[in-house]
């Protein structure tokens, strides 16, 4: 949606995320970036470290840098999220470290 090559931004990357029912964005972290996830539509099981909460339209969460998190659509319709990360890292504007196959994340869901 908005990343350094398209906007010249240095401090923010904005990404629209669409998640089909039963699908998700598995456990990961952004080592040097903070993130805000805003739920536009749908019902999302949002993990922050080992804590789980449900997001609905209008809800948001703040994620500190290097905190493991995941988002899963637990509703019957597509979920739409807006992810805002800063500062920008690399050409895509973000760095993602997948930890889904590591303990304790692989056993949480």
Short mmCIF file of C-alpha atoms in Angstrom, two decimals:
data_model
loop_
_atom_site.label_atom_id
_atom_site.label_comp_id
_atom_site.label_asym_id
_atom_site.label_seq_id
_atom_site.Cartn_x
_atom_site.Cartn_y
_atom_site.Cartn_z
CA UNK A 1 0.00 0.00 0.00
CA UNK A 2 2.66 2.51 1.06
CA UNK A 3 6.35 1.64 1.17
CA UNK A 4 9.63 3.51 0.59
CA UNK A 5 9.93 3.12 -3.22
CA UNK A 6 6.36 4.29 -3.81
CA UNK A 7 6.29 7.20 -1.36
CA UNK A 8 9.83 8.01 -0.28
CA UNK A 9 8.75 7.45 3.34
CA UNK A 10 11.48 6.89 5.92
CA UNK A 11 9.41 6.56 9.06
CA UNK A 12 6.18 4.70 8.18
CA UNK A 13 5.06 1.76 6.11
CA UNK A 14 1.32 1.11 5.72
CA UNK A 15 0.10 -2.31 4.59
CA UNK A 16 -3.45 -3.51 3.89
CA UNK A 17 -3.81 -7.13 4.99
CA UNK A 18 -6.69 -9.38 3.90
CA UNK A 19 -7.11 -12.72 5.69
CA UNK A 20 -9.55 -15.42 4.53
CA UNK A 21 -11.64 -17.30 7.12
CA UNK A 22 -9.56 -19.93 8.92
CA UNK A 23 -6.29 -18.42 7.67
CA UNK A 24 -3.76 -16.17 9.33
CA UNK A 25 -0.41 -14.47 9.53
CA UNK A 26 1.56 -16.88 11.72
CA UNK A 27 3.87 -15.98 14.61
CA UNK A 28 6.59 -13.51 13.64
CA UNK A 29 8.34 -10.37 14.84
CA UNK A 30 9.84 -7.15 13.52
CA UNK A 31 13.16 -6.70 15.40
CA UNK A 32 13.59 -2.96 14.86
CA UNK A 33 10.04 -1.77 14.19
CA UNK A 34 6.97 -0.86 16.18
CA UNK A 35 3.60 -1.77 14.68
CA UNK A 36 -0.04 -0.79 15.03
CA UNK A 37 -2.65 -3.21 13.70
CA UNK A 38 -6.10 -1.72 13.07
CA UNK A 39 -9.06 -4.01 12.30
CA UNK A 40 -11.22 -2.64 9.48
CA UNK A 41 -13.55 -5.65 9.20
CA UNK A 42 -13.93 -9.22 10.41
CA UNK A 43 -13.02 -11.03 13.64
CA UNK A 44 -9.32 -11.57 14.30
CA UNK A 45 -7.61 -13.62 17.00
CA UNK A 46 -4.63 -11.39 17.77
CA UNK A 47 -1.65 -12.73 19.67
CA UNK A 48 0.87 -10.47 21.43
CA UNK A 49 3.59 -12.68 22.84
CA UNK A 50 1.60 -15.45 24.58
CA UNK A 51 -1.52 -13.36 25.21
CA UNK A 52 -4.58 -13.66 22.97
CA UNK A 53 -7.40 -11.22 22.34
CA UNK A 54 -10.11 -10.81 19.71
CA UNK A 55 -10.20 -7.76 17.47
CA UNK A 56 -13.32 -6.56 15.70
CA UNK A 57 -13.98 -3.56 13.46
CA UNK A 58 -12.50 -0.41 14.99
CA UNK A 59 -10.19 -2.25 17.42
CA UNK A 60 -6.42 -1.84 17.34
CA UNK A 61 -3.27 -3.08 19.08
CA UNK A 62 0.18 -1.56 19.53
CA UNK A 63 3.15 -3.93 19.21
CA UNK A 64 6.58 -2.92 20.49
CA UNK A 65 9.65 -3.75 18.42
CA UNK A 66 10.84 -7.37 18.65
CA UNK A 67 7.57 -8.64 20.21
CA UNK A 68 6.28 -11.88 18.68
CA UNK A 69 2.74 -11.61 17.35
CA UNK A 70 0.25 -13.31 15.02
CA UNK A 71 -3.19 -12.63 13.51
CA UNK A 72 -5.76 -15.29 12.60
CA UNK A 73 -9.21 -14.83 11.06
CA UNK A 74 -11.69 -16.59 13.37
CA UNK A 75 -14.79 -15.24 11.62
CA UNK A 76 -16.92 -16.49 8.72
CA UNK A 77 -16.00 -13.63 6.37
CA UNK A 78 -12.74 -12.12 5.15
CA UNK A 79 -10.92 -9.95 7.70
CA UNK A 80 -9.28 -6.72 6.63
CA UNK A 81 -6.48 -5.15 8.68
CA UNK A 82 -4.30 -2.11 8.35
CA UNK A 83 -0.71 -2.60 9.58
CA UNK A 84 1.37 0.50 10.21
CA UNK A 85 5.08 -0.07 10.91
CA UNK A 86 7.90 2.30 11.66
CA UNK A 87 10.58 3.16 11.00
CA UNK A 88 10.90 1.83 7.44
CA UNK A 89 13.37 -1.01 6.91
CA UNK A 90 14.57 -2.02 3.42
CA UNK A 91 12.79 -1.60 0.09
CA UNK A 92 9.54 -3.17 1.31
CA UNK A 93 9.53 -0.99 4.40
CA UNK A 94 9.56 -3.82 6.92
CA UNK A 95 11.62 -6.74 8.15
CA UNK A 96 9.88 -9.95 9.23
CA UNK A 97 11.42 -12.78 11.27
CA UNK A 98 9.30 -15.95 11.19
CA UNK A 99 9.23 -17.80 14.54
CA UNK A 100 6.17 -20.01 13.93
CA UNK A 101 8.21 -23.22 14.10
CA UNK A 102 9.86 -22.32 17.43
CA UNK A 103 8.70 -22.97 21.01
CA UNK A 104 6.46 -21.80 22.53
CA UNK A 105 4.80 -20.34 19.41
CA UNK A 106 4.39 -23.64 17.53
CA UNK A 107 2.27 -25.05 20.38
CA UNK A 108 0.02 -22.07 21.11
CA UNK A 109 -2.57 -22.65 18.45
#
